[in-house]
Short mmCIF file of C-alpha atoms in Angstrom, two decimals:
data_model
loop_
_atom_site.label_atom_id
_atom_site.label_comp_id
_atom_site.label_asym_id
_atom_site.label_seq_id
_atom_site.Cartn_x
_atom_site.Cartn_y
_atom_site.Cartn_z
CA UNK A 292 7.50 -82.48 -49.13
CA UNK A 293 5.01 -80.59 -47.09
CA UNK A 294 3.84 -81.65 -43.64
CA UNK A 295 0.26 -82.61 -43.62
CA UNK A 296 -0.50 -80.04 -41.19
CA UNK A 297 0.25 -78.08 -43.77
CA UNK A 298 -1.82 -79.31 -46.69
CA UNK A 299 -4.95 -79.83 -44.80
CA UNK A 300 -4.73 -76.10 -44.03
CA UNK A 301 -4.47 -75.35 -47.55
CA UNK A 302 -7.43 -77.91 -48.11
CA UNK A 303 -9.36 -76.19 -45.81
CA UNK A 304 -8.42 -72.51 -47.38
CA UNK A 305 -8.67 -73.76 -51.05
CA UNK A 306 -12.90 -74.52 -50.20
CA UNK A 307 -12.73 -70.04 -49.17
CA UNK A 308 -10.62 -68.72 -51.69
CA UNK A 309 -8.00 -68.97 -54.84
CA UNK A 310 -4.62 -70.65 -53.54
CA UNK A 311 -1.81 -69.11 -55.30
CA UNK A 312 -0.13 -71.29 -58.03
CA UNK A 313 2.77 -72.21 -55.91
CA UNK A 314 0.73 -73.27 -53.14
CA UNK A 315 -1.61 -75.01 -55.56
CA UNK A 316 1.65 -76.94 -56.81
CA UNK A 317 2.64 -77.24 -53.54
CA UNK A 318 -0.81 -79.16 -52.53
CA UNK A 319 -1.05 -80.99 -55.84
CA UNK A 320 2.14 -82.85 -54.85
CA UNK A 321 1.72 -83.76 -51.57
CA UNK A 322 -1.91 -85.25 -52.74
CA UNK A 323 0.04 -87.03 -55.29
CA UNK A 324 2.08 -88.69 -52.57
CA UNK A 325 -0.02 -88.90 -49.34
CA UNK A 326 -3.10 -91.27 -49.68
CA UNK A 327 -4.64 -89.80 -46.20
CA UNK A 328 -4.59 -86.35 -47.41
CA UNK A 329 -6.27 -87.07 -50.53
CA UNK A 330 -8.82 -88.75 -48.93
CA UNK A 331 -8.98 -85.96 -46.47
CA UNK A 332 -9.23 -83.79 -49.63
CA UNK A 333 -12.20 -85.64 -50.89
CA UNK A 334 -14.18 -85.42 -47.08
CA UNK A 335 -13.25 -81.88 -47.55
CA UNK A 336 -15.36 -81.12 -50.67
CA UNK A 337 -17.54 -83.05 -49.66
CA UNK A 338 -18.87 -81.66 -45.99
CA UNK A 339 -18.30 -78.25 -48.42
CA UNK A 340 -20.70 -79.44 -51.20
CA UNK A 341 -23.17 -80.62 -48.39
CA UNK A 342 -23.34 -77.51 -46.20
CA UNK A 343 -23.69 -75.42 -49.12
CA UNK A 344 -27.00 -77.33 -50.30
CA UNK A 345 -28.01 -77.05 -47.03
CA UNK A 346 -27.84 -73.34 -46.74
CA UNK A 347 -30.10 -73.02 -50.16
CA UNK A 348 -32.39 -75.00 -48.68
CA UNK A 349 -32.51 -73.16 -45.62
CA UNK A 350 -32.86 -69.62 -47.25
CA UNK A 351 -36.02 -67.87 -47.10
CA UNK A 352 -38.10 -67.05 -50.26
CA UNK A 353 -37.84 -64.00 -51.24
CA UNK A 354 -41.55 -62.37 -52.88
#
């Protein structure tokens, strides 16, 4: 199993671009087995889902 050093970095990578599919697998099992990084997973996408509705708030209009 991967360290969890390890799989919050892919966390955090997975929010800016596509893992590859053996990192994917690689993160999919260590969620499956590691109840802090899953809920580390979930604060992830969150703060991500958050600061992106914030920054379409914040952008000027455009007439």
């Amino acid at each position: 199993m991967q360290s969890c050093k390890r799989a919050t970095e892919l966390m955090s990578q997975q929010l800016d671009r596509e893992l590859s599919g053996s990192e994917k697998l690689s993160l999919k099992m260590h969620l499956f087995m590691c109840r802090h990084c899953r809920k580390c997973d979930a604060q992830f996408k969150v703060l991500h889902r958050l600061a992106s509705a914030r920054s379409q708030v914040d952008k000027p209009d455009k007439d």
